[in-house]
mmCIF file of C-alpha atoms and ligand atoms in Angstrom:
data_model
loop_
_atom_site.group_PDB
_atom_site.id
_atom_site.type_symbol
_atom_site.label_atom_id
_atom_site.label_comp_id
_atom_site.label_asym_id
_atom_site.label_seq_id
_atom_site.Cartn_x
_atom_site.Cartn_y
_atom_site.Cartn_z
ATOM 1 C CA MET A 96 12.567 -39.954 -33.794
ATOM 2 C CA HIS A 97 16.300 -40.406 -34.394
ATOM 3 C CA GLU A 98 18.102 -37.204 -33.398
ATOM 4 C CA ALA A 99 19.846 -36.748 -36.764
ATOM 5 C CA ALA A 100 16.549 -37.414 -38.559
ATOM 6 C CA ARG A 101 14.746 -34.867 -36.401
ATOM 7 C CA ASP A 102 17.389 -32.209 -37.010
ATOM 8 C CA TRP A 103 17.398 -32.954 -40.731
ATOM 9 C CA PHE A 104 13.606 -32.820 -40.904
ATOM 10 C CA ALA A 105 13.639 -29.408 -39.201
ATOM 11 C CA SER A 106 16.300 -27.924 -41.460
ATOM 12 C CA ARG A 107 15.840 -29.621 -44.853
ATOM 13 C CA THR A 108 12.047 -29.834 -45.212
ATOM 14 C CA TRP A 109 10.132 -27.210 -47.187
ATOM 15 C CA GLN A 110 6.496 -27.424 -46.109
ATOM 16 C CA SER A 111 5.611 -24.764 -48.670
ATOM 17 C CA VAL A 112 7.134 -23.364 -51.839
ATOM 18 C CA GLU A 113 8.702 -19.946 -51.183
ATOM 19 C CA TRP A 114 10.036 -19.311 -54.698
ATOM 20 C CA THR A 115 8.678 -18.452 -58.127
ATOM 21 C CA VAL A 116 9.637 -19.839 -61.520
ATOM 22 C CA ALA A 117 11.312 -16.476 -62.193
ATOM 23 C CA ASP A 118 13.416 -16.894 -59.024
ATOM 24 C CA LEU A 119 14.509 -20.318 -60.256
ATOM 25 C CA VAL A 120 15.334 -19.155 -63.771
ATOM 26 C CA ALA A 121 17.503 -16.422 -62.262
ATOM 27 C CA ALA A 122 19.198 -18.831 -59.834
ATOM 28 C CA LYS A 123 19.670 -21.483 -62.519
ATOM 29 C CA GLY A 124 22.328 -19.443 -64.333
ATOM 30 C CA SER A 125 24.191 -21.589 -66.832
ATOM 31 C CA ARG A 126 22.923 -24.839 -65.344
ATOM 32 C CA THR A 127 20.559 -26.932 -67.469
ATOM 33 C CA VAL A 128 17.506 -28.942 -66.425
ATOM 34 C CA SER A 129 16.195 -32.198 -67.896
ATOM 35 C CA VAL A 130 12.763 -33.524 -66.906
ATOM 36 C CA VAL A 131 12.362 -37.277 -67.415
ATOM 37 C CA LEU A 132 9.135 -39.269 -67.409
ATOM 38 C CA PRO A 133 9.483 -43.057 -67.285
ATOM 39 C CA ALA A 134 6.546 -44.688 -69.052
ATOM 40 C CA LEU A 135 5.155 -48.185 -69.494
ATOM 41 C CA ASP A 136 1.699 -48.401 -71.050
ATOM 42 C CA GLU A 137 0.633 -44.942 -69.880
ATOM 43 C CA GLU A 138 -1.342 -43.737 -72.919
ATOM 44 C CA ALA A 139 -4.208 -42.672 -70.645
ATOM 45 C CA THR A 140 -2.170 -40.275 -68.502
ATOM 46 C CA VAL A 141 1.183 -39.435 -70.103
ATOM 47 C CA GLY A 142 -0.266 -36.716 -72.358
ATOM 48 C CA ALA A 143 -1.616 -34.647 -69.461
ATOM 49 C CA VAL A 144 1.592 -35.105 -67.465
ATOM 50 C CA VAL A 145 3.662 -33.861 -70.412
ATOM 51 C CA ALA A 146 1.238 -30.973 -70.945
ATOM 52 C CA SER A 147 1.587 -29.931 -67.283
ATOM 53 C CA ILE A 148 5.361 -29.516 -67.707
ATOM 54 C CA ARG A 149 5.576 -28.366 -71.354
ATOM 55 C CA PRO A 150 5.016 -24.632 -70.579
ATOM 56 C CA LEU A 151 8.276 -24.591 -68.602
ATOM 57 C CA VAL A 152 10.354 -25.774 -71.560
ATOM 58 C CA GLY A 153 12.556 -23.007 -72.875
ATOM 59 C CA THR A 154 12.871 -21.182 -69.558
ATOM 60 C CA LEU A 155 13.186 -23.320 -66.430
ATOM 61 C CA VAL A 156 13.294 -26.660 -68.279
ATOM 62 C CA ASP A 157 15.733 -27.305 -71.109
ATOM 63 C CA GLU A 158 14.461 -30.700 -72.205
ATOM 64 C CA LEU A 159 11.375 -32.806 -71.482
ATOM 65 C CA VAL A 160 11.919 -36.483 -72.270
ATOM 66 C CA VAL A 161 9.642 -39.505 -71.991
ATOM 67 C CA VAL A 162 11.635 -42.721 -71.805
ATOM 68 C CA ASP A 163 9.415 -45.550 -72.952
ATOM 69 C CA SER A 164 9.845 -48.905 -71.308
ATOM 70 C CA GLY A 165 8.513 -51.008 -74.175
ATOM 71 C CA SER A 166 4.891 -49.918 -74.088
ATOM 72 C CA GLY A 167 2.350 -51.974 -76.004
ATOM 73 C CA ASP A 168 -0.160 -49.127 -76.212
ATOM 74 C CA ARG A 169 0.003 -45.612 -77.735
ATOM 75 C CA THR A 170 2.216 -44.138 -75.018
ATOM 76 C CA VAL A 171 4.914 -43.088 -77.505
ATOM 77 C CA GLU A 172 2.477 -41.367 -79.869
ATOM 78 C CA VAL A 173 0.559 -39.644 -77.092
ATOM 79 C CA ALA A 174 3.743 -38.398 -75.392
ATOM 80 C CA ALA A 175 5.193 -37.092 -78.657
ATOM 81 C CA SER A 176 2.010 -35.301 -79.666
ATOM 82 C CA ALA A 177 1.895 -33.647 -76.232
ATOM 83 C CA GLY A 178 5.324 -32.161 -76.911
ATOM 84 C CA ALA A 179 7.846 -34.463 -75.262
ATOM 85 C CA ARG A 180 10.953 -35.890 -76.898
ATOM 86 C CA VAL A 181 10.388 -39.646 -76.721
ATOM 87 C CA VAL A 182 13.202 -42.144 -76.325
ATOM 88 C CA ARG A 183 12.576 -45.860 -76.457
ATOM 89 C CA HIS A 184 14.615 -47.770 -73.902
ATOM 90 C CA GLY A 185 16.410 -49.766 -76.619
ATOM 91 C CA ASP A 186 17.390 -46.612 -78.510
ATOM 92 C CA VAL A 187 19.843 -45.430 -75.855
ATOM 93 C CA LEU A 188 22.879 -47.564 -75.041
ATOM 94 C CA PRO A 189 21.692 -49.989 -77.760
ATOM 95 C CA GLU A 190 24.704 -52.187 -77.114
ATOM 96 C CA LEU A 191 23.105 -53.118 -73.797
ATOM 97 C CA ALA A 192 19.918 -55.170 -74.080
ATOM 98 C CA PRO A 193 17.258 -53.518 -71.907
ATOM 99 C CA VAL A 194 16.060 -55.342 -68.812
ATOM 100 C CA PRO A 195 12.514 -54.839 -67.486
ATOM 101 C CA GLY A 196 11.908 -52.225 -64.842
ATOM 102 C CA LYS A 197 11.402 -48.598 -63.960
ATOM 103 C CA GLY A 198 14.942 -48.143 -62.706
ATOM 104 C CA GLU A 199 16.257 -49.382 -66.057
ATOM 105 C CA VAL A 200 14.612 -46.525 -67.939
ATOM 106 C CA LEU A 201 15.605 -43.955 -65.327
ATOM 107 C CA TRP A 202 19.192 -45.191 -65.605
ATOM 108 C CA ARG A 203 19.101 -45.019 -69.403
ATOM 109 C CA SER A 204 17.665 -41.529 -69.199
ATOM 110 C CA LEU A 205 21.038 -40.358 -67.896
ATOM 111 C CA ALA A 206 22.535 -41.300 -71.266
ATOM 112 C CA ALA A 207 19.623 -39.827 -73.207
ATOM 113 C CA THR A 208 19.733 -36.392 -71.567
ATOM 114 C CA THR A 209 22.304 -33.663 -70.895
ATOM 115 C CA GLY A 210 20.890 -31.576 -68.038
ATOM 116 C CA ASP A 211 23.087 -30.740 -65.064
ATOM 117 C CA VAL A 212 19.987 -31.365 -62.986
ATOM 118 C CA LEU A 213 17.370 -34.043 -63.619
ATOM 119 C CA VAL A 214 13.779 -34.151 -62.417
ATOM 120 C CA PHE A 215 11.890 -37.462 -62.472
ATOM 121 C CA VAL A 216 8.095 -37.435 -62.700
ATOM 122 C CA ASP A 217 5.896 -40.524 -63.068
ATOM 123 C CA SER A 218 3.743 -40.755 -66.189
ATOM 124 C CA ASP A 219 0.735 -42.227 -64.396
ATOM 125 C CA LEU A 220 -0.140 -39.071 -62.452
ATOM 126 C CA VAL A 221 -3.823 -38.120 -62.429
ATOM 127 C CA GLU A 222 -4.617 -34.359 -62.442
ATOM 128 C CA PRO A 223 -0.863 -33.589 -62.655
ATOM 129 C CA ASP A 224 0.121 -30.398 -60.849
ATOM 130 C CA PRO A 225 2.224 -27.944 -62.945
ATOM 131 C CA GLY A 226 3.833 -26.846 -59.688
ATOM 132 C CA PHE A 227 5.633 -30.162 -59.107
ATOM 133 C CA VAL A 228 8.749 -29.450 -61.196
ATOM 134 C CA PRO A 229 9.360 -25.881 -59.915
ATOM 135 C CA ALA A 230 8.819 -27.076 -56.348
ATOM 136 C CA LEU A 231 11.361 -29.883 -56.715
ATOM 137 C CA LEU A 232 13.926 -27.607 -58.358
ATOM 138 C CA GLY A 233 13.774 -24.972 -55.612
ATOM 139 C CA PRO A 234 16.068 -26.609 -53.043
ATOM 140 C CA LEU A 235 18.416 -27.844 -55.792
ATOM 141 C CA LEU A 236 18.845 -24.474 -57.501
ATOM 142 C CA LEU A 237 18.616 -22.298 -54.381
ATOM 143 C CA SER A 238 20.424 -24.366 -51.752
ATOM 144 C CA PRO A 239 24.133 -25.001 -52.392
ATOM 145 C CA SER A 240 24.339 -28.385 -50.652
ATOM 146 C CA ALA A 241 21.233 -30.158 -51.986
ATOM 147 C CA GLN A 242 21.958 -32.954 -54.457
ATOM 148 C CA LEU A 243 18.736 -34.983 -54.085
ATOM 149 C CA VAL A 244 15.289 -33.490 -53.456
ATOM 150 C CA LYS A 245 12.352 -35.778 -52.724
ATOM 151 C CA GLY A 246 8.759 -34.717 -53.152
ATOM 152 C CA PHE A 247 6.179 -35.509 -50.490
ATOM 153 C CA TYR A 248 2.400 -35.174 -50.537
ATOM 154 C CA ARG A 249 -0.905 -36.500 -49.398
ATOM 155 C CA ARG A 250 -1.538 -39.676 -51.334
ATOM 156 C CA PRO A 251 -5.135 -40.570 -52.172
ATOM 157 C CA LEU A 252 -5.906 -44.220 -52.841
ATOM 158 C CA ASP A 253 -8.513 -44.767 -55.548
ATOM 159 C CA ALA A 254 -11.563 -42.762 -54.408
ATOM 160 C CA ALA A 255 -10.302 -42.216 -50.841
ATOM 161 C CA ASP A 256 -8.530 -38.997 -49.878
ATOM 162 C CA SER A 257 -5.637 -40.894 -48.317
ATOM 163 C CA GLY A 258 -4.288 -44.411 -47.931
ATOM 164 C CA GLY A 259 -1.883 -44.316 -50.888
ATOM 165 C CA GLY A 260 1.779 -45.140 -50.576
ATOM 166 C CA ARG A 261 1.080 -48.688 -49.421
ATOM 167 C CA VAL A 262 4.598 -50.018 -50.081
ATOM 168 C CA THR A 263 5.982 -46.882 -48.451
ATOM 169 C CA GLU A 264 3.972 -47.370 -45.260
ATOM 170 C CA LEU A 265 4.264 -51.143 -45.016
ATOM 171 C CA MET A 266 7.772 -51.754 -46.337
ATOM 172 C CA ALA A 267 9.983 -48.699 -46.912
ATOM 173 C CA ARG A 268 9.262 -46.822 -43.686
ATOM 174 C CA PRO A 269 9.751 -49.823 -41.359
ATOM 175 C CA LEU A 270 12.864 -50.814 -43.319
ATOM 176 C CA LEU A 271 14.451 -47.382 -42.938
ATOM 177 C CA SER A 272 13.569 -47.128 -39.268
ATOM 178 C CA ALA A 273 15.276 -50.486 -38.712
ATOM 179 C CA LEU A 274 18.284 -50.153 -41.006
ATOM 180 C CA ARG A 275 18.842 -46.408 -41.561
ATOM 181 C CA PRO A 276 16.942 -44.479 -38.835
ATOM 182 C CA GLU A 277 18.830 -41.340 -39.888
ATOM 183 C CA LEU A 278 16.557 -41.373 -42.957
ATOM 184 C CA SER A 279 13.343 -41.783 -40.982
ATOM 185 C CA GLY A 280 12.602 -38.092 -41.481
ATOM 186 C CA VAL A 281 11.964 -38.620 -45.189
ATOM 187 C CA VAL A 282 8.188 -38.316 -45.588
ATOM 188 C CA GLN A 283 7.934 -40.136 -48.931
ATOM 189 C CA PRO A 284 11.085 -42.218 -49.467
ATOM 190 C CA LEU A 285 9.565 -43.926 -52.522
ATOM 191 C CA SER A 286 8.068 -40.831 -54.141
ATOM 192 C CA GLY A 287 8.351 -41.049 -57.906
ATOM 193 C CA GLU A 288 8.752 -37.256 -58.142
ATOM 194 C CA TYR A 289 12.256 -36.168 -57.216
ATOM 195 C CA ALA A 290 15.197 -34.195 -58.531
ATOM 196 C CA GLY A 291 18.924 -34.820 -58.431
ATOM 197 C CA THR A 292 22.170 -33.447 -59.704
ATOM 198 C CA ARG A 293 23.725 -35.330 -62.592
ATOM 199 C CA ALA A 294 26.951 -35.507 -60.587
ATOM 200 C CA LEU A 295 25.164 -37.556 -57.920
ATOM 201 C CA LEU A 296 22.948 -39.618 -60.220
ATOM 202 C CA GLU A 297 25.843 -40.697 -62.439
ATOM 203 C CA ALA A 298 27.936 -41.682 -59.425
ATOM 204 C CA VAL A 299 25.588 -44.328 -58.030
ATOM 205 C CA PRO A 300 24.108 -47.612 -59.285
ATOM 206 C CA PHE A 301 20.434 -47.784 -60.297
ATOM 207 C CA ALA A 302 18.315 -50.722 -59.190
ATOM 208 C CA ALA A 303 16.697 -51.820 -62.444
ATOM 209 C CA GLY A 304 13.259 -52.426 -60.948
ATOM 210 C CA TYR A 305 11.092 -50.692 -58.349
ATOM 211 C CA GLY A 306 13.982 -50.639 -55.908
ATOM 212 C CA VAL A 307 15.372 -47.618 -57.754
ATOM 213 C CA GLU A 308 13.977 -45.009 -55.356
ATOM 214 C CA ILE A 309 15.029 -46.683 -52.131
ATOM 215 C CA GLY A 310 18.404 -47.463 -53.677
ATOM 216 C CA LEU A 311 19.022 -43.870 -54.755
ATOM 217 C CA LEU A 312 17.982 -42.548 -51.360
ATOM 218 C CA LEU A 313 20.312 -44.907 -49.512
ATOM 219 C CA ASP A 314 23.180 -44.256 -51.910
ATOM 220 C CA ALA A 315 22.677 -40.493 -51.731
ATOM 221 C CA HIS A 316 22.804 -40.691 -47.953
ATOM 222 C CA ALA A 317 25.996 -42.747 -48.114
ATOM 223 C CA LEU A 318 27.626 -40.412 -50.637
ATOM 224 C CA VAL A 319 26.544 -36.893 -49.697
ATOM 225 C CA GLY A 320 25.057 -37.367 -46.230
ATOM 226 C CA LEU A 321 21.790 -36.005 -44.898
ATOM 227 C CA ASP A 322 22.866 -32.462 -45.712
ATOM 228 C CA GLY A 323 22.882 -33.383 -49.399
ATOM 229 C CA ILE A 324 19.228 -34.419 -49.250
ATOM 230 C CA ALA A 325 16.120 -32.221 -49.002
ATOM 231 C CA GLN A 326 12.368 -32.672 -49.338
ATOM 232 C CA VAL A 327 9.540 -30.405 -50.457
ATOM 233 C CA ASN A 328 5.786 -30.491 -50.028
ATOM 234 C CA LEU A 329 4.044 -30.967 -53.380
ATOM 235 C CA GLY A 330 0.517 -30.971 -51.990
ATOM 236 C CA VAL A 331 -1.536 -33.909 -53.299
ATOM 237 C CA ARG A 332 -0.442 -36.657 -55.662
ATOM 238 C CA ARG A 333 -2.997 -38.881 -57.350
ATOM 239 C CA HIS A 334 -1.804 -41.650 -59.633
ATOM 240 C CA ARG A 335 -3.031 -44.881 -61.099
ATOM 241 C CA ASN A 336 -2.955 -47.207 -58.102
ATOM 242 C CA GLN A 337 -1.957 -50.770 -58.875
ATOM 243 C CA PRO A 338 -3.918 -53.586 -57.244
ATOM 244 C CA LEU A 339 -2.546 -54.901 -53.968
ATOM 245 C CA THR A 340 -1.454 -58.125 -55.666
ATOM 246 C CA ALA A 341 0.967 -56.147 -57.846
ATOM 247 C CA LEU A 342 2.606 -54.509 -54.836
ATOM 248 C CA GLY A 343 4.027 -57.750 -53.460
ATOM 249 C CA PRO A 344 6.766 -58.007 -56.109
ATOM 250 C CA MET A 345 7.329 -54.234 -55.846
ATOM 251 C CA ALA A 346 7.779 -54.504 -52.085
ATOM 252 C CA ALA A 347 10.117 -57.447 -52.586
ATOM 253 C CA GLN A 348 12.262 -55.384 -54.951
ATOM 254 C CA VAL A 349 12.333 -52.504 -52.455
ATOM 255 C CA LEU A 350 13.339 -54.982 -49.733
ATOM 256 C CA GLY A 351 16.032 -56.626 -51.864
ATOM 257 C CA THR A 352 17.623 -53.344 -52.878
ATOM 258 C CA ALA A 353 17.512 -51.913 -49.368
ATOM 259 C CA LEU A 354 19.065 -55.023 -47.817
ATOM 260 C CA ALA A 355 21.815 -55.014 -50.432
ATOM 261 C CA ARG A 356 22.573 -51.308 -49.878
ATOM 262 C CA CYS A 357 22.659 -51.857 -46.124
ATOM 263 C CA GLY A 358 24.979 -54.873 -46.390
ATOM 264 C CA VAL A 359 22.413 -57.393 -45.222
ATOM 265 C CA PRO A 360 22.774 -60.670 -47.167
ATOM 266 C CA GLY A 361 19.832 -62.352 -48.856
ATOM 267 C CA GLY A 362 18.174 -60.970 -51.955
ATOM 268 C CA PRO A 363 14.430 -61.117 -52.581
ATOM 269 C CA GLY A 364 14.691 -64.337 -54.629
ATOM 270 C CA GLU A 365 11.410 -66.141 -55.190
ATOM 271 C CA LEU A 366 8.182 -64.670 -53.843
ATOM 272 C CA THR A 367 5.370 -67.179 -53.321
ATOM 273 C CA ARG A 368 1.838 -65.917 -52.971
ATOM 274 C CA PHE A 369 -1.433 -67.858 -53.029
ATOM 275 C CA VAL A 370 -4.503 -67.636 -55.203
ATOM 276 C CA GLU A 371 -7.902 -69.223 -54.717
ATOM 277 C CA VAL A 372 -8.930 -71.568 -57.502
ATOM 278 C CA ALA A 373 -12.299 -73.309 -57.248
ATOM 279 C CA GLY A 374 -12.368 -73.052 -53.496
ATOM 280 C CA GLU A 375 -8.777 -74.169 -52.996
ATOM 281 C CA TRP A 376 -5.695 -72.051 -52.437
ATOM 282 C CA VAL A 377 -2.712 -72.746 -54.671
ATOM 283 C CA PRO A 378 0.806 -71.261 -54.655
ATOM 284 C CA ASP A 379 1.758 -68.659 -57.234
ATOM 285 C CA SER A 380 5.525 -68.078 -57.239
ATOM 286 C CA VAL A 381 7.403 -65.333 -59.034
ATOM 287 C CA GLU A 382 11.153 -64.688 -59.257
ATOM 288 C CA VAL A 383 11.898 -61.176 -58.025
ATOM 289 C CA GLU A 384 14.870 -59.429 -59.579
ATOM 290 C CA ALA A 385 16.806 -56.785 -57.620
ATOM 291 C CA ALA A 386 19.749 -56.402 -60.004
ATOM 292 C CA ASP A 387 21.557 -53.084 -60.330
ATOM 293 C CA ARG A 388 22.830 -51.147 -63.283
ATOM 294 C CA PRO A 389 26.336 -49.736 -62.600
ATOM 295 C CA PRO A 390 27.047 -46.037 -62.057
ATOM 296 C CA MET A 391 26.548 -44.367 -65.437
ATOM 297 C CA ARG A 392 29.831 -42.499 -65.142
ATOM 298 C CA GLU A 393 31.586 -45.872 -65.532
ATOM 299 C CA LEU A 394 30.032 -46.185 -69.002
ATOM 300 C CA LEU A 395 30.006 -42.660 -70.315
ATOM 301 C CA VAL A 396 33.285 -41.068 -71.277
ATOM 302 C CA ARG A 397 32.422 -37.361 -71.305
HETATM 303 O O1 UDP B 26 8.916 -51.322 -65.963
HETATM 304 C C1 UDP B 26 8.441 -50.198 -65.711
HETATM 305 C C2 UDP B 26 7.558 -49.953 -64.611
HETATM 306 C C3 UDP B 26 7.056 -48.691 -64.404
HETATM 307 N N1 UDP B 26 7.423 -47.681 -65.244
HETATM 308 C C4 UDP B 26 6.913 -46.315 -65.029
HETATM 309 O O2 UDP B 26 7.341 -45.876 -63.735
HETATM 310 C C5 UDP B 26 6.323 -45.072 -63.135
HETATM 311 C C6 UDP B 26 5.903 -45.673 -61.802
HETATM 312 O O3 UDP B 26 5.537 -47.018 -62.055
HETATM 313 P P1 UDP B 26 4.135 -47.592 -61.468
HETATM 314 O O4 UDP B 26 3.033 -46.631 -61.742
HETATM 315 O O5 UDP B 26 4.008 -48.975 -62.000
HETATM 316 O O6 UDP B 26 4.435 -47.650 -59.906
HETATM 317 P P2 UDP B 26 3.477 -47.105 -58.762
HETATM 318 O O7 UDP B 26 3.412 -45.624 -58.965
HETATM 319 O O8 UDP B 26 2.157 -47.776 -58.914
HETATM 320 O O9 UDP B 26 4.205 -47.485 -57.514
HETATM 321 C C7 UDP B 26 5.191 -44.996 -64.135
HETATM 322 O O10 UDP B 26 5.339 -43.809 -64.889
HETATM 323 C C8 UDP B 26 5.401 -46.223 -65.014
HETATM 324 O O11 UDP B 26 4.880 -46.057 -66.321
HETATM 325 C C9 UDP B 26 8.297 -47.886 -66.306
HETATM 326 O O12 UDP B 26 8.629 -46.957 -67.054
HETATM 327 N N2 UDP B 26 8.784 -49.148 -66.515
HETATM 328 O O1 XDX B 27 4.845 -45.416 -52.568
HETATM 329 C C1 XDX B 27 4.292 -46.527 -52.735
HETATM 330 O O2 XDX B 27 3.931 -47.247 -51.782
HETATM 331 C C2 XDX B 27 4.072 -47.093 -54.147
HETATM 332 C C3 XDX B 27 2.604 -47.535 -54.325
HETATM 333 O O3 XDX B 27 1.779 -46.411 -54.163
HETATM 334 P P1 XDX B 27 0.182 -46.585 -53.982
HETATM 335 O O4 XDX B 27 -0.034 -47.449 -52.763
HETATM 336 O O5 XDX B 27 -0.365 -47.224 -55.245
HETATM 337 O O6 XDX B 27 -0.284 -45.166 -53.785
HETATM 338 O O7 XDX B 27 4.382 -46.100 -55.140
HETATM 339 C C4 XDX B 27 5.701 -45.646 -55.188
HETATM 340 O O8 XDX B 27 6.629 -46.675 -55.152
HETATM 341 C C5 XDX B 27 7.365 -47.046 -56.318
HETATM 342 C C6 XDX B 27 8.576 -47.877 -55.862
HETATM 343 O O9 XDX B 27 9.537 -47.052 -55.251
HETATM 344 C C7 XDX B 27 7.812 -45.844 -57.116
HETATM 345 O O10 XDX B 27 8.521 -46.252 -58.289
HETATM 346 C C8 XDX B 27 6.567 -45.081 -57.516
HETATM 347 O O11 XDX B 27 6.943 -43.929 -58.285
HETATM 348 C C9 XDX B 27 5.816 -44.609 -56.303
HETATM 349 O O12 XDX B 27 4.534 -44.211 -56.756
#
């Protein structure tokens, strides 16, 4: 293991949560906290995720916002009835036509919220743990240098107790070990549950697609160094696992964003896969976008 990564892992990893919500409320002081859930067609799960965080609103959490990515189901209604403020992606920065992607809604959430600290939680969690948000906020509110805190966990895959995090294990981890070994101590570089200071998040670009997590991690490292990053054990994280075929374009976006951040030319471009049709295999090509949205601070005059 890279020496800097080993030292960072030893000093900036919380294997267990040593604080209470009351400790965090006391440490928070005048700082404010926004929790953001990106959502695309999550009517089946978003309600329970909102409900797992809602009890913290008014004390530790100042606003709980679901940013909808253009859902075609009842995500908006379910999220609102569970107690979240719901923002549709076109409602914020309406002068900018939304582009598809998770990073797009996370980027827009910066303009739709006011918290000094933001916590991102996926809306497709299954059996969401109410401890996730307090755990993620601990290092940020209690440790002066932390600006980005990544969650890590055991990741079930469908009915199996482990095996999740397929793009993490097969793309992100090898990428980081090759291009940024200093970050090889990050247990879940693509975790969708993480917290960051607004100062950091508004200072960096957001990859509009699934490259958002790897992009933020690489940019945080470039901007604030390893000492500005921490990670905390959240236990177990179950979520709706996409089929393997859907993870090819996701992996390509992660690759494209990571290469761009590391100054390696060559974006993801076109990804060609193959499908079997009546006993024959035929190509199935898709254009993979890895475009970035600019640092929000360049748009917002505060
Ligand atoms: O264009 C998108 C794609 C995803 N998501 C949300 O981002 C989170 C993670 O996406 P997904 O579950 O597709 O990724 P996975 O967890 O399977 O890697 C979920 O809350 C999605 O609803 C979104 O808001 N817009
Ligand atoms: O970590 C991963 O490999 C992928 C896929 O997870 P699974 O194999 O379905 O458990 O999930 C993550 O990656 C996305 C891209 O960074 C994030 O946006 C998701 O929040 C995260 O779940």
